[in-house]
Short mmCIF file of C-alpha atoms in Angstrom, two decimals:
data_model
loop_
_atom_site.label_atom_id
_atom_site.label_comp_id
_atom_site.label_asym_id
_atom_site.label_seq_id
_atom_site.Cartn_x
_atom_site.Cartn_y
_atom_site.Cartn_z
CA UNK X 213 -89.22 -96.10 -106.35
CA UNK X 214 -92.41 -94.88 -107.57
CA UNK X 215 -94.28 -95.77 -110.92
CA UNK X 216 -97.17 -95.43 -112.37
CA UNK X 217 -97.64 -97.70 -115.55
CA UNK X 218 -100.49 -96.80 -118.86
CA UNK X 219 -101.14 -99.83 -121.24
CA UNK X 220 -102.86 -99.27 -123.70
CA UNK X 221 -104.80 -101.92 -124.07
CA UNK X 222 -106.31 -101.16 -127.67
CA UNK X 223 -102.89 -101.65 -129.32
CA UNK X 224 -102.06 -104.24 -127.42
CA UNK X 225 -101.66 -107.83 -129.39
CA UNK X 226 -101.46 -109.93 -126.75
CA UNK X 227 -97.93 -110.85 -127.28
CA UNK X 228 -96.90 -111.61 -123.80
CA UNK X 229 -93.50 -110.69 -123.81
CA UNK X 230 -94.09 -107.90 -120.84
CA UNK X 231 -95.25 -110.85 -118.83
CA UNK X 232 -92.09 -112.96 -118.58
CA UNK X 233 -89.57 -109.94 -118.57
CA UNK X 234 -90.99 -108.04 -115.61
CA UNK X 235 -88.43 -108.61 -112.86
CA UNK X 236 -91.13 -108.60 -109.86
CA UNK X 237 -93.77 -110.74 -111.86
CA UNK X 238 -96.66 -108.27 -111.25
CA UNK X 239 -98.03 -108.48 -115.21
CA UNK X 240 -100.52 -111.11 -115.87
CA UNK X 241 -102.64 -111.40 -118.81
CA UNK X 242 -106.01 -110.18 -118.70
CA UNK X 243 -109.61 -112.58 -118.23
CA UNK X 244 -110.80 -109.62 -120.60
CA UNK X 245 -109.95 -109.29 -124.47
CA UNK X 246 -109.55 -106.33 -126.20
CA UNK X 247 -112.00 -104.66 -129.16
CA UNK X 248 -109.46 -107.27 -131.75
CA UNK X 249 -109.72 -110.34 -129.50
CA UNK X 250 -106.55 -110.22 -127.78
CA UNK X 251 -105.81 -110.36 -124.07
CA UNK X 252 -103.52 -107.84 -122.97
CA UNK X 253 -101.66 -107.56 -119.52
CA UNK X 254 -102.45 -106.07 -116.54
CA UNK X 255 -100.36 -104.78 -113.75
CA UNK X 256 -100.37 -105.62 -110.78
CA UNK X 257 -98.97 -104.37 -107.03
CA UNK X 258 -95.37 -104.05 -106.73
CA UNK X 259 -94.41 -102.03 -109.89
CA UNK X 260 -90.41 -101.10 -109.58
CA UNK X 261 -90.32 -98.85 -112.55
CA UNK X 262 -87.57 -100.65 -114.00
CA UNK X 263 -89.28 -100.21 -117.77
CA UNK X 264 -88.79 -103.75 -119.35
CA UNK X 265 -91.81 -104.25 -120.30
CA UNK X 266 -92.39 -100.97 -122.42
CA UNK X 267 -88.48 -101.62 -123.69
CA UNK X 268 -89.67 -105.14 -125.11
CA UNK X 269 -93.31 -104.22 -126.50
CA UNK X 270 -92.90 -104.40 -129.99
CA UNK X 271 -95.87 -102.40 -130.33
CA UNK X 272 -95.04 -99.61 -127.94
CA UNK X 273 -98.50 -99.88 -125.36
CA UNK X 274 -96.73 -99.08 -122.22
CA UNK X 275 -95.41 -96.55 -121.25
CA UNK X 276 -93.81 -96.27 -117.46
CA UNK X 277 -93.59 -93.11 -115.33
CA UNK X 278 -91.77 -92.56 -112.38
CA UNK X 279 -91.84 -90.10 -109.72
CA UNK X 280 -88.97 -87.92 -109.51
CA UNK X 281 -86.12 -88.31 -106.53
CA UNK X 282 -86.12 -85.72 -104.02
CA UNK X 283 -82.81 -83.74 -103.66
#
């Protein structure tokens, strides 16, 4: 399956809690902080779509989108 993932990084609070929940470990926090001083995640390779991470944000700053199944 196909996804494309947006954080937005400027809401972001540098939590974590995308980090641990994503099933094939492809969010890492960032080297970079935000404009508050927080580090926010970054995605990496390997994305399944399976929307954990924007289910547990308690800030909503991802949102997942994913392609559409042929018929």
């Amino acid at each position: 399956m196909r996804a494309a993932v947006r954080i937005d990084i400027e809401t972001c609070k540098g939590c974590g809690l995308c980090i641990p929940v994503c099933p094939p470990r492809v969010l890492e926090f960032s080297a970079e902080v935000n404009s508050k001083g927080y580090a926010y995640p970054v995605l990496q390779p390997g994305c399944t779509g399976c929307e954990l991470c924007a289910k547990v944000c308690p800030d909503f700053c991802i949102d997942v989108f994913r392609a559409r199944k042929a018929a």
